[in-house]
Amino acid sequence: MAVSDWTKIRGHADEVVKSTGQWAAILDENGNWLTDVEVENLDFKDQRNAVTSFKATAVVKSVDGGLPHPVVGHLVGEGLGVVGDDGALKPVTDGARFLVVERAGRTRVAGRIGFTKASGDGDTPSVIEVSGMNALGELSLLPSPTAPKSWRGAKWGTVERVFGSGNDAGIPLVRARQMAGIIMGKNATLHTAKIEKADVAVRAIISEAIESVYTACGLAEVEYPLRVSTRSTGKTSPEVLVEPTDASVLATVADVATAAGVTVRAELWLPGDAQPEGLNLTLPTFVFHVLQE
């Protein structure tokens, strides 16, 4: 995994913000810088404890020599110039892409790009419309395990036939797959319900899911793309019951948190930023703060 030189990027970004008022860039699935991009019509919606959408227009005029802007290859990829019935060019499918935007005097915003639509004269687009979800949406992609210990101790193996007891059981797979057994739902003998102060319980549920899932994926703690800070407002939080059901983390905690007056805030931490409370980060990371309002 190539790691970006964030010391140079940080200095460059600060200069761009100072001179133009805004810096925007596309990051890869590991948070590495891919390219700067000129962004217009930025619309980042915000709603407490909810996944919200964003939209933006990336201006991708050809650079000197008529070559496509570098962002085209990162958001459109192979098949450039092949337009579908909806007017969209074939999007990149080899890894996640994130949009990050910084403006003078404002909090950095970042989100996962979900859809792109390119337009322009000829085969090379001049504008790419991008849309996606906010940083908090990362918790909608992460399961909240009912049996987290089974995830942390998951053993991987090669599966070459359809697994189970149905009519297709035993049929050879077209391609062998790597799978690990975990315990879910009614089969979980030790449920991990939390009866705690609301901010403590929500923080624990998110932290446990992150540790369990990424440990199962073979990542060391320093590589976790999501982390939870220990930041607190110091306000008294009511006692609640939160019980994982193998649904997403956000679905597990959102209603309980909102009812208790707790807000889960998300931000993209980049090397060079101040360290979040309770963490010592070195790689780009989405950090979640659980705050009693």
PDB file of C-alpha atoms in Angstrom:
ATOM      1  CA  MET A   1       0.000   0.000   0.000  1.00  0.00           C
ATOM      2  CA  ALA A   2       1.585   3.257  -1.117  1.00  0.00           C
ATOM      3  CA  VAL A   3       1.380   5.944   1.541  1.00  0.00           C
ATOM      4  CA  SER A   4       0.982   9.590   0.610  1.00  0.00           C
ATOM      5  CA  ASP A   5       3.482  12.214   1.775  1.00  0.00           C
ATOM      6  CA  TRP A   6       1.002  14.166   3.879  1.00  0.00           C
ATOM      7  CA  THR A   7       3.614  16.697   5.002  1.00  0.00           C
ATOM      8  CA  LYS A   8       3.893  17.952   1.420  1.00  0.00           C
ATOM      9  CA  ILE A   9       0.171  17.574   0.734  1.00  0.00           C
ATOM     10  CA  ARG A  10      -0.717  19.456   3.920  1.00  0.00           C
ATOM     11  CA  GLY A  11       1.497  22.379   2.937  1.00  0.00           C
ATOM     12  CA  HIS A  12       0.081  22.378  -0.588  1.00  0.00           C
ATOM     13  CA  ALA A  13      -3.509  22.239   0.662  1.00  0.00           C
ATOM     14  CA  ASP A  14      -2.944  25.146   3.049  1.00  0.00           C
ATOM     15  CA  GLU A  15      -1.509  27.243   0.221  1.00  0.00           C
ATOM     16  CA  VAL A  16      -4.453  26.448  -2.065  1.00  0.00           C
ATOM     17  CA  VAL A  17      -6.967  27.368   0.646  1.00  0.00           C
ATOM     18  CA  LYS A  18      -5.076  30.594   1.317  1.00  0.00           C
ATOM     19  CA  SER A  19      -4.980  31.609  -2.339  1.00  0.00           C
ATOM     20  CA  THR A  20      -8.351  30.327  -3.607  1.00  0.00           C
ATOM     21  CA  GLY A  21     -10.420  29.758  -0.477  1.00  0.00           C
ATOM     22  CA  GLN A  22     -10.894  26.031  -1.115  1.00  0.00           C
ATOM     23  CA  TRP A  23      -8.904  22.825  -1.539  1.00  0.00           C
ATOM     24  CA  ALA A  24     -10.525  19.616  -2.755  1.00  0.00           C
ATOM     25  CA  ALA A  25      -9.037  16.231  -3.527  1.00  0.00           C
ATOM     26  CA  ILE A  26      -9.894  12.644  -4.348  1.00  0.00           C
ATOM     27  CA  LEU A  27      -8.573   9.963  -1.971  1.00  0.00           C
ATOM     28  CA  ASP A  28      -8.379   6.216  -2.572  1.00  0.00           C
ATOM     29  CA  GLU A  29      -9.755   3.413  -0.394  1.00  0.00           C
ATOM     30  CA  ASN A  30      -6.793   3.769   1.987  1.00  0.00           C
ATOM     31  CA  GLY A  31      -7.112   7.532   2.314  1.00  0.00           C
ATOM     32  CA  ASN A  32      -4.148   8.177   0.031  1.00  0.00           C
ATOM     33  CA  TRP A  33      -4.191  11.327  -2.071  1.00  0.00           C
ATOM     34  CA  LEU A  34      -4.845  10.669  -5.749  1.00  0.00           C
ATOM     35  CA  THR A  35      -5.329  14.123  -7.248  1.00  0.00           C
ATOM     36  CA  ASP A  36      -6.570  17.621  -6.534  1.00  0.00           C
ATOM     37  CA  VAL A  37      -9.864  18.543  -8.159  1.00  0.00           C
ATOM     38  CA  GLU A  38     -11.701  21.789  -8.775  1.00  0.00           C
ATOM     39  CA  VAL A  39     -15.136  21.478  -7.145  1.00  0.00           C
ATOM     40  CA  GLU A  40     -18.208  23.622  -7.684  1.00  0.00           C
ATOM     41  CA  ASN A  41     -21.795  23.503  -6.389  1.00  0.00           C
ATOM     42  CA  LEU A  42     -20.778  21.598  -3.270  1.00  0.00           C
ATOM     43  CA  ASP A  43     -23.795  20.478  -1.230  1.00  0.00           C
ATOM     44  CA  PHE A  44     -22.980  18.502   1.912  1.00  0.00           C
ATOM     45  CA  LYS A  45     -26.132  17.858   3.910  1.00  0.00           C
ATOM     46  CA  ASP A  46     -26.010  17.264   7.646  1.00  0.00           C
ATOM     47  CA  GLN A  47     -28.522  15.557   9.905  1.00  0.00           C
ATOM     48  CA  ARG A  48     -27.984  14.377  13.426  1.00  0.00           C
ATOM     49  CA  ASN A  49     -27.093  10.682  13.731  1.00  0.00           C
ATOM     50  CA  ALA A  50     -28.059   9.936  10.135  1.00  0.00           C
ATOM     51  CA  VAL A  51     -26.559   9.076   6.785  1.00  0.00           C
ATOM     52  CA  THR A  52     -26.907  12.072   4.498  1.00  0.00           C
ATOM     53  CA  SER A  53     -25.975  12.665   0.896  1.00  0.00           C
ATOM     54  CA  PHE A  54     -23.615  15.079  -0.779  1.00  0.00           C
ATOM     55  CA  LYS A  55     -23.358  16.353  -4.319  1.00  0.00           C
ATOM     56  CA  ALA A  56     -20.645  18.253  -6.131  1.00  0.00           C
ATOM     57  CA  THR A  57     -19.516  19.128  -9.618  1.00  0.00           C
ATOM     58  CA  ALA A  58     -15.915  18.331 -10.507  1.00  0.00           C
ATOM     59  CA  VAL A  59     -14.493  20.521 -13.261  1.00  0.00           C
ATOM     60  CA  VAL A  60     -12.186  18.258 -15.267  1.00  0.00           C
ATOM     61  CA  LYS A  61     -11.093  20.273 -18.286  1.00  0.00           C
ATOM     62  CA  SER A  62      -8.251  18.754 -20.264  1.00  0.00           C
ATOM     63  CA  VAL A  63      -4.748  19.702 -19.219  1.00  0.00           C
ATOM     64  CA  ASP A  64      -2.069  20.908 -21.617  1.00  0.00           C
ATOM     65  CA  GLY A  65      -1.770  18.697 -24.669  1.00  0.00           C
ATOM     66  CA  GLY A  66      -5.409  17.677 -24.623  1.00  0.00           C
ATOM     67  CA  LEU A  67      -4.920  14.846 -22.109  1.00  0.00           C
ATOM     68  CA  PRO A  68      -7.831  14.153 -19.754  1.00  0.00           C
ATOM     69  CA  HIS A  69      -7.621  15.620 -16.254  1.00  0.00           C
ATOM     70  CA  PRO A  70      -6.131  12.989 -13.864  1.00  0.00           C
ATOM     71  CA  VAL A  71      -9.400  12.820 -11.905  1.00  0.00           C
ATOM     72  CA  VAL A  72     -11.124  11.264 -14.935  1.00  0.00           C
ATOM     73  CA  GLY A  73      -9.110   8.073 -14.575  1.00  0.00           C
ATOM     74  CA  HIS A  74      -9.907   7.869 -10.865  1.00  0.00           C
ATOM     75  CA  LEU A  75     -13.658   8.430 -11.131  1.00  0.00           C
ATOM     76  CA  VAL A  76     -14.519   7.095 -14.578  1.00  0.00           C
ATOM     77  CA  GLY A  77     -11.752   4.618 -15.434  1.00  0.00           C
ATOM     78  CA  GLU A  78     -11.791   2.173 -18.308  1.00  0.00           C
ATOM     79  CA  GLY A  79     -14.498   2.580 -20.902  1.00  0.00           C
ATOM     80  CA  LEU A  80     -13.994   6.319 -21.209  1.00  0.00           C
ATOM     81  CA  GLY A  81     -16.279   7.593 -23.934  1.00  0.00           C
ATOM     82  CA  VAL A  82     -18.741   4.679 -23.599  1.00  0.00           C
ATOM     83  CA  VAL A  83     -22.002   6.290 -22.559  1.00  0.00           C
ATOM     84  CA  GLY A  84     -24.934   4.317 -21.176  1.00  0.00           C
ATOM     85  CA  ASP A  85     -28.627   5.033 -21.641  1.00  0.00           C
ATOM     86  CA  ASP A  86     -28.585   7.284 -18.588  1.00  0.00           C
ATOM     87  CA  GLY A  87     -25.723   9.382 -19.948  1.00  0.00           C
ATOM     88  CA  ALA A  88     -23.217   8.087 -17.393  1.00  0.00           C
ATOM     89  CA  LEU A  89     -19.770   6.786 -18.283  1.00  0.00           C
ATOM     90  CA  LYS A  90     -18.513   3.567 -16.762  1.00  0.00           C
ATOM     91  CA  PRO A  91     -17.397   4.313 -13.174  1.00  0.00           C
ATOM     92  CA  VAL A  92     -14.299   3.066 -11.408  1.00  0.00           C
ATOM     93  CA  THR A  93     -15.011  -0.233  -9.642  1.00  0.00           C
ATOM     94  CA  ASP A  94     -11.599  -1.249  -8.301  1.00  0.00           C
ATOM     95  CA  GLY A  95     -11.791   0.519  -4.945  1.00  0.00           C
ATOM     96  CA  ALA A  96     -13.587   3.179  -2.913  1.00  0.00           C
ATOM     97  CA  ARG A  97     -13.061   6.846  -3.705  1.00  0.00           C
ATOM     98  CA  PHE A  98     -13.529   9.702  -1.248  1.00  0.00           C
ATOM     99  CA  LEU A  99     -14.003  13.424  -1.753  1.00  0.00           C
ATOM    100  CA  VAL A 100     -12.399  15.731   0.794  1.00  0.00           C
ATOM    101  CA  VAL A 101     -12.921  19.500   0.832  1.00  0.00           C
ATOM    102  CA  GLU A 102     -11.318  22.159   3.020  1.00  0.00           C
ATOM    103  CA  ARG A 103     -12.345  25.804   3.168  1.00  0.00           C
ATOM    104  CA  ALA A 104     -10.927  28.733   5.084  1.00  0.00           C
ATOM    105  CA  GLY A 105     -12.423  28.963   8.565  1.00  0.00           C
ATOM    106  CA  ARG A 106     -14.666  25.917   8.108  1.00  0.00           C
ATOM    107  CA  THR A 107     -14.595  22.291   9.221  1.00  0.00           C
ATOM    108  CA  ARG A 108     -13.210  19.813   6.709  1.00  0.00           C
ATOM    109  CA  VAL A 109     -15.881  17.690   5.031  1.00  0.00           C
ATOM    110  CA  ALA A 110     -15.386  14.284   3.478  1.00  0.00           C
ATOM    111  CA  GLY A 111     -17.543  11.522   2.103  1.00  0.00           C
ATOM    112  CA  ARG A 112     -17.582   8.298   0.111  1.00  0.00           C
ATOM    113  CA  ILE A 113     -18.325   8.773  -3.586  1.00  0.00           C
ATOM    114  CA  GLY A 114     -21.139   6.490  -4.713  1.00  0.00           C
ATOM    115  CA  PHE A 115     -22.130   7.684  -8.174  1.00  0.00           C
ATOM    116  CA  THR A 116     -20.541   9.654 -10.989  1.00  0.00           C
ATOM    117  CA  LYS A 117     -21.955  11.113 -14.180  1.00  0.00           C
ATOM    118  CA  ALA A 118     -19.634  12.588 -16.769  1.00  0.00           C
ATOM    119  CA  SER A 119     -20.516  15.012 -19.537  1.00  0.00           C
ATOM    120  CA  GLY A 120     -18.741  17.117 -22.132  1.00  0.00           C
ATOM    121  CA  ASP A 121     -17.951  17.460 -25.793  1.00  0.00           C
ATOM    122  CA  GLY A 122     -16.374  14.512 -27.556  1.00  0.00           C
ATOM    123  CA  ASP A 123     -14.898  11.524 -25.777  1.00  0.00           C
ATOM    124  CA  THR A 124     -13.272  13.456 -22.934  1.00  0.00           C
ATOM    125  CA  PRO A 125     -15.602  14.816 -20.232  1.00  0.00           C
ATOM    126  CA  SER A 126     -15.239  18.357 -18.939  1.00  0.00           C
ATOM    127  CA  VAL A 127     -17.551  17.935 -15.952  1.00  0.00           C
ATOM    128  CA  ILE A 128     -18.170  15.012 -13.608  1.00  0.00           C
ATOM    129  CA  GLU A 129     -21.105  15.153 -11.238  1.00  0.00           C
ATOM    130  CA  VAL A 130     -20.380  13.171  -8.095  1.00  0.00           C
ATOM    131  CA  SER A 131     -22.670  12.145  -5.271  1.00  0.00           C
ATOM    132  CA  GLY A 132     -22.256  10.005  -2.221  1.00  0.00           C
ATOM    133  CA  MET A 133     -22.713   9.803   1.533  1.00  0.00           C
ATOM    134  CA  ASN A 134     -21.297  11.678   4.474  1.00  0.00           C
ATOM    135  CA  ALA A 135     -18.569  10.372   6.781  1.00  0.00           C
ATOM    136  CA  LEU A 136     -21.096   9.082   9.316  1.00  0.00           C
ATOM    137  CA  GLY A 137     -22.331   6.782   6.566  1.00  0.00           C
ATOM    138  CA  GLU A 138     -19.257   4.601   7.154  1.00  0.00           C
ATOM    139  CA  LEU A 139     -21.073   3.252  10.223  1.00  0.00           C
ATOM    140  CA  SER A 140     -23.954   2.150   8.001  1.00  0.00           C
ATOM    141  CA  LEU A 141     -21.546  -0.215   6.200  1.00  0.00           C
ATOM    142  CA  LEU A 142     -20.182  -1.823   9.369  1.00  0.00           C
ATOM    143  CA  PRO A 143     -22.107  -4.627  11.137  1.00  0.00           C
ATOM    144  CA  SER A 144     -22.627  -4.568  14.896  1.00  0.00           C
ATOM    145  CA  PRO A 145     -21.928  -8.234  15.821  1.00  0.00           C
ATOM    146  CA  THR A 146     -24.069 -10.094  18.317  1.00  0.00           C
ATOM    147  CA  ALA A 147     -21.095 -12.373  19.021  1.00  0.00           C
ATOM    148  CA  PRO A 148     -17.990 -10.189  18.544  1.00  0.00           C
ATOM    149  CA  LYS A 149     -15.635 -12.774  20.049  1.00  0.00           C
ATOM    150  CA  SER A 150     -16.449 -15.135  17.177  1.00  0.00           C
ATOM    151  CA  TRP A 151     -15.369 -12.444  14.715  1.00  0.00           C
ATOM    152  CA  ARG A 152     -12.112 -11.766  16.531  1.00  0.00           C
ATOM    153  CA  GLY A 153     -11.319 -15.492  16.539  1.00  0.00           C
ATOM    154  CA  ALA A 154     -12.549 -16.199  13.005  1.00  0.00           C
ATOM    155  CA  LYS A 155     -10.538 -18.751  11.050  1.00  0.00           C
ATOM    156  CA  TRP A 156     -10.340 -18.342   7.289  1.00  0.00           C
ATOM    157  CA  GLY A 157     -10.394 -21.202   4.821  1.00  0.00           C
ATOM    158  CA  THR A 158     -10.907 -21.948   1.153  1.00  0.00           C
ATOM    159  CA  VAL A 159     -14.436 -22.935   0.080  1.00  0.00           C
ATOM    160  CA  GLU A 160     -14.790 -24.605  -3.310  1.00  0.00           C
ATOM    161  CA  ARG A 161     -18.427 -25.779  -3.166  1.00  0.00           C
ATOM    162  CA  VAL A 162     -21.778 -24.217  -2.287  1.00  0.00           C
ATOM    163  CA  PHE A 163     -22.110 -24.293   1.474  1.00  0.00           C
ATOM    164  CA  GLY A 164     -25.317 -25.216   3.324  1.00  0.00           C
ATOM    165  CA  SER A 165     -28.142 -27.730   3.142  1.00  0.00           C
ATOM    166  CA  GLY A 166     -30.232 -26.425   0.219  1.00  0.00           C
ATOM    167  CA  ASN A 167     -30.675 -27.953  -3.215  1.00  0.00           C
ATOM    168  CA  ASP A 168     -27.483 -26.306  -4.432  1.00  0.00           C
ATOM    169  CA  ALA A 169     -25.341 -27.589  -1.561  1.00  0.00           C
ATOM    170  CA  GLY A 170     -22.192 -29.267  -2.784  1.00  0.00           C
ATOM    171  CA  ILE A 171     -22.247 -27.796  -6.263  1.00  0.00           C
ATOM    172  CA  PRO A 172     -18.734 -26.593  -7.243  1.00  0.00           C
ATOM    173  CA  LEU A 173     -18.238 -22.838  -7.243  1.00  0.00           C
ATOM    174  CA  VAL A 174     -17.011 -21.208 -10.430  1.00  0.00           C
ATOM    175  CA  ARG A 175     -14.251 -19.671  -8.357  1.00  0.00           C
ATOM    176  CA  ALA A 176     -13.012 -20.776  -4.912  1.00  0.00           C
ATOM    177  CA  ARG A 177     -13.632 -18.273  -2.126  1.00  0.00           C
ATOM    178  CA  GLN A 178     -12.047 -17.415   1.187  1.00  0.00           C
ATOM    179  CA  MET A 179     -14.578 -17.603   4.016  1.00  0.00           C
ATOM    180  CA  ALA A 180     -14.558 -17.466   7.811  1.00  0.00           C
ATOM    181  CA  GLY A 181     -17.188 -18.827  10.183  1.00  0.00           C
ATOM    182  CA  ILE A 182     -18.824 -16.414  12.629  1.00  0.00           C
ATOM    183  CA  ILE A 183     -21.755 -16.653  15.035  1.00  0.00           C
ATOM    184  CA  MET A 184     -24.806 -14.484  14.394  1.00  0.00           C
ATOM    185  CA  GLY A 185     -28.229 -13.700  15.829  1.00  0.00           C
ATOM    186  CA  LYS A 186     -30.112 -16.464  17.642  1.00  0.00           C
ATOM    187  CA  ASN A 187     -27.012 -18.675  17.586  1.00  0.00           C
ATOM    188  CA  ALA A 188     -25.074 -16.212  19.720  1.00  0.00           C
ATOM    189  CA  THR A 189     -25.091 -17.560  23.278  1.00  0.00           C
ATOM    190  CA  LEU A 190     -23.373 -14.534  24.778  1.00  0.00           C
ATOM    191  CA  HIS A 191     -25.107 -11.392  23.579  1.00  0.00           C
ATOM    192  CA  THR A 192     -23.281  -8.123  24.055  1.00  0.00           C
ATOM    193  CA  ALA A 193     -26.045  -5.800  25.232  1.00  0.00           C
ATOM    194  CA  LYS A 194     -24.781  -2.647  26.904  1.00  0.00           C
ATOM    195  CA  ILE A 195     -26.586  -1.152  29.903  1.00  0.00           C
ATOM    196  CA  GLU A 196     -24.575   1.981  30.507  1.00  0.00           C
ATOM    197  CA  LYS A 197     -24.662   5.721  30.359  1.00  0.00           C
ATOM    198  CA  ALA A 198     -25.759   6.497  26.799  1.00  0.00           C
ATOM    199  CA  ASP A 199     -22.514   8.042  25.614  1.00  0.00           C
ATOM    200  CA  VAL A 200     -20.466   5.227  27.162  1.00  0.00           C
ATOM    201  CA  ALA A 201     -22.715   2.518  25.674  1.00  0.00           C
ATOM    202  CA  VAL A 202     -22.741   3.994  22.168  1.00  0.00           C
ATOM    203  CA  ARG A 203     -18.992   4.516  22.232  1.00  0.00           C
ATOM    204  CA  ALA A 204     -18.500   0.895  23.348  1.00  0.00           C
ATOM    205  CA  ILE A 205     -20.807  -0.524  20.658  1.00  0.00           C
ATOM    206  CA  ILE A 206     -18.978   1.345  17.882  1.00  0.00           C
ATOM    207  CA  SER A 207     -15.532   0.469  19.238  1.00  0.00           C
ATOM    208  CA  GLU A 208     -16.408  -3.201  19.646  1.00  0.00           C
ATOM    209  CA  ALA A 209     -17.730  -3.451  16.086  1.00  0.00           C
ATOM    210  CA  ILE A 210     -14.628  -1.801  14.645  1.00  0.00           C
ATOM    211  CA  GLU A 211     -12.266  -4.063  16.571  1.00  0.00           C
ATOM    212  CA  SER A 212     -14.220  -7.249  15.815  1.00  0.00           C
ATOM    213  CA  VAL A 213     -14.747  -6.730  12.096  1.00  0.00           C
ATOM    214  CA  TYR A 214     -11.277  -5.452  11.251  1.00  0.00           C
ATOM    215  CA  THR A 215      -9.567  -8.073  13.408  1.00  0.00           C
ATOM    216  CA  ALA A 216     -11.484 -10.699  11.405  1.00  0.00           C
ATOM    217  CA  CYS A 217     -10.178  -9.021   8.250  1.00  0.00           C
ATOM    218  CA  GLY A 218      -6.605  -9.371   9.471  1.00  0.00           C
ATOM    219  CA  LEU A 219      -5.884  -5.693  10.120  1.00  0.00           C
ATOM    220  CA  ALA A 220      -3.667  -4.479  12.926  1.00  0.00           C
ATOM    221  CA  GLU A 221      -5.129  -1.762  15.156  1.00  0.00           C
ATOM    222  CA  VAL A 222      -2.924   0.899  13.544  1.00  0.00           C
ATOM    223  CA  GLU A 223      -4.559   0.049  10.184  1.00  0.00           C
ATOM    224  CA  TYR A 224      -8.189   0.359  11.276  1.00  0.00           C
ATOM    225  CA  PRO A 225      -9.833   2.858   8.881  1.00  0.00           C
ATOM    226  CA  LEU A 226     -12.388   3.779  11.561  1.00  0.00           C
ATOM    227  CA  ARG A 227     -11.706   4.730  15.193  1.00  0.00           C
ATOM    228  CA  VAL A 228     -13.579   6.201  18.148  1.00  0.00           C
ATOM    229  CA  SER A 229     -12.201   9.028  20.259  1.00  0.00           C
ATOM    230  CA  THR A 230     -12.684   9.370  24.014  1.00  0.00           C
ATOM    231  CA  ARG A 231     -13.789  12.994  23.647  1.00  0.00           C
ATOM    232  CA  SER A 232     -16.589  13.919  26.058  1.00  0.00           C
ATOM    233  CA  THR A 233     -18.630  17.021  26.829  1.00  0.00           C
ATOM    234  CA  GLY A 234     -18.634  16.124  30.530  1.00  0.00           C
ATOM    235  CA  LYS A 235     -22.426  16.321  30.642  1.00  0.00           C
ATOM    236  CA  THR A 236     -24.423  13.640  32.449  1.00  0.00           C
ATOM    237  CA  SER A 237     -25.780  11.004  30.113  1.00  0.00           C
ATOM    238  CA  PRO A 238     -28.919   8.928  30.869  1.00  0.00           C
ATOM    239  CA  GLU A 239     -28.685   5.177  31.262  1.00  0.00           C
ATOM    240  CA  VAL A 240     -29.806   3.148  28.238  1.00  0.00           C
ATOM    241  CA  LEU A 241     -29.897  -0.382  26.859  1.00  0.00           C
ATOM    242  CA  VAL A 242     -28.208  -0.939  23.499  1.00  0.00           C
ATOM    243  CA  GLU A 243     -28.200  -4.435  21.998  1.00  0.00           C
ATOM    244  CA  PRO A 244     -26.444  -5.412  18.761  1.00  0.00           C
ATOM    245  CA  THR A 245     -28.518  -7.421  16.282  1.00  0.00           C
ATOM    246  CA  ASP A 246     -25.949  -7.868  13.472  1.00  0.00           C
ATOM    247  CA  ALA A 247     -27.541  -4.878  11.733  1.00  0.00           C
ATOM    248  CA  SER A 248     -25.308  -1.930  10.901  1.00  0.00           C
ATOM    249  CA  VAL A 249     -23.659  -0.010  13.705  1.00  0.00           C
ATOM    250  CA  LEU A 250     -25.566   3.138  12.811  1.00  0.00           C
ATOM    251  CA  ALA A 251     -28.913   1.309  12.791  1.00  0.00           C
ATOM    252  CA  THR A 252     -28.017  -0.134  16.201  1.00  0.00           C
ATOM    253  CA  VAL A 253     -27.153   3.122  17.952  1.00  0.00           C
ATOM    254  CA  ALA A 254     -28.875   5.988  16.083  1.00  0.00           C
ATOM    255  CA  ASP A 255     -32.327   5.936  17.678  1.00  0.00           C
ATOM    256  CA  VAL A 256     -31.045   5.238  21.181  1.00  0.00           C
ATOM    257  CA  ALA A 257     -28.427   7.956  20.900  1.00  0.00           C
ATOM    258  CA  THR A 258     -30.856  10.544  19.557  1.00  0.00           C
ATOM    259  CA  ALA A 259     -33.451   9.801  22.249  1.00  0.00           C
ATOM    260  CA  ALA A 260     -30.776  10.161  24.925  1.00  0.00           C
ATOM    261  CA  GLY A 261     -29.489  13.463  23.555  1.00  0.00           C
ATOM    262  CA  VAL A 262     -26.248  11.940  22.261  1.00  0.00           C
ATOM    263  CA  THR A 263     -24.735  12.968  18.933  1.00  0.00           C
ATOM    264  CA  VAL A 264     -22.282  10.853  16.966  1.00  0.00           C
ATOM    265  CA  ARG A 265     -20.038  13.143  14.952  1.00  0.00           C
ATOM    266  CA  ALA A 266     -17.690  11.951  12.229  1.00  0.00           C
ATOM    267  CA  GLU A 267     -14.584  13.528  10.762  1.00  0.00           C
ATOM    268  CA  LEU A 268     -11.756  12.507   8.489  1.00  0.00           C
ATOM    269  CA  TRP A 269      -8.448  12.746  10.338  1.00  0.00           C
ATOM    270  CA  LEU A 270      -5.405  13.316   8.142  1.00  0.00           C
ATOM    271  CA  PRO A 271      -1.722  13.181   9.104  1.00  0.00           C
ATOM    272  CA  GLY A 272      -0.684  16.586  10.399  1.00  0.00           C
ATOM    273  CA  ASP A 273      -3.971  17.166  12.243  1.00  0.00           C
ATOM    274  CA  ALA A 274      -4.064  17.346  16.033  1.00  0.00           C
ATOM    275  CA  GLN A 275      -4.538  13.907  17.577  1.00  0.00           C
ATOM    276  CA  PRO A 276      -8.114  13.073  18.613  1.00  0.00           C
ATOM    277  CA  GLU A 277      -8.567  12.460  22.340  1.00  0.00           C
ATOM    278  CA  GLY A 278      -7.529   8.964  23.350  1.00  0.00           C
ATOM    279  CA  LEU A 279      -5.996   8.095  19.991  1.00  0.00           C
ATOM    280  CA  ASN A 280      -2.551   8.105  18.397  1.00  0.00           C
ATOM    281  CA  LEU A 281      -3.146   7.964  14.653  1.00  0.00           C
ATOM    282  CA  THR A 282      -0.647   7.812  11.800  1.00  0.00           C
ATOM    283  CA  LEU A 283      -2.817   6.990   8.768  1.00  0.00           C
ATOM    284  CA  PRO A 284      -5.915   8.719   7.322  1.00  0.00           C
ATOM    285  CA  THR A 285      -8.809   7.618   9.535  1.00  0.00           C
ATOM    286  CA  PHE A 286     -12.498   8.331   9.969  1.00  0.00           C
ATOM    287  CA  VAL A 287     -12.886   9.275  13.639  1.00  0.00           C
ATOM    288  CA  PHE A 288     -16.185   9.195  15.509  1.00  0.00           C
ATOM    289  CA  HIS A 289     -16.909  11.374  18.535  1.00  0.00           C
ATOM    290  CA  VAL A 290     -19.796  10.365  20.820  1.00  0.00           C
ATOM    291  CA  LEU A 291     -21.026  13.463  22.615  1.00  0.00           C
ATOM    292  CA  GLN A 292     -23.759  14.045  25.170  1.00  0.00           C
ATOM    293  CA  GLU A 293     -25.366  17.357  24.168  1.00  0.00           C
TER     294      GLU A 293
END
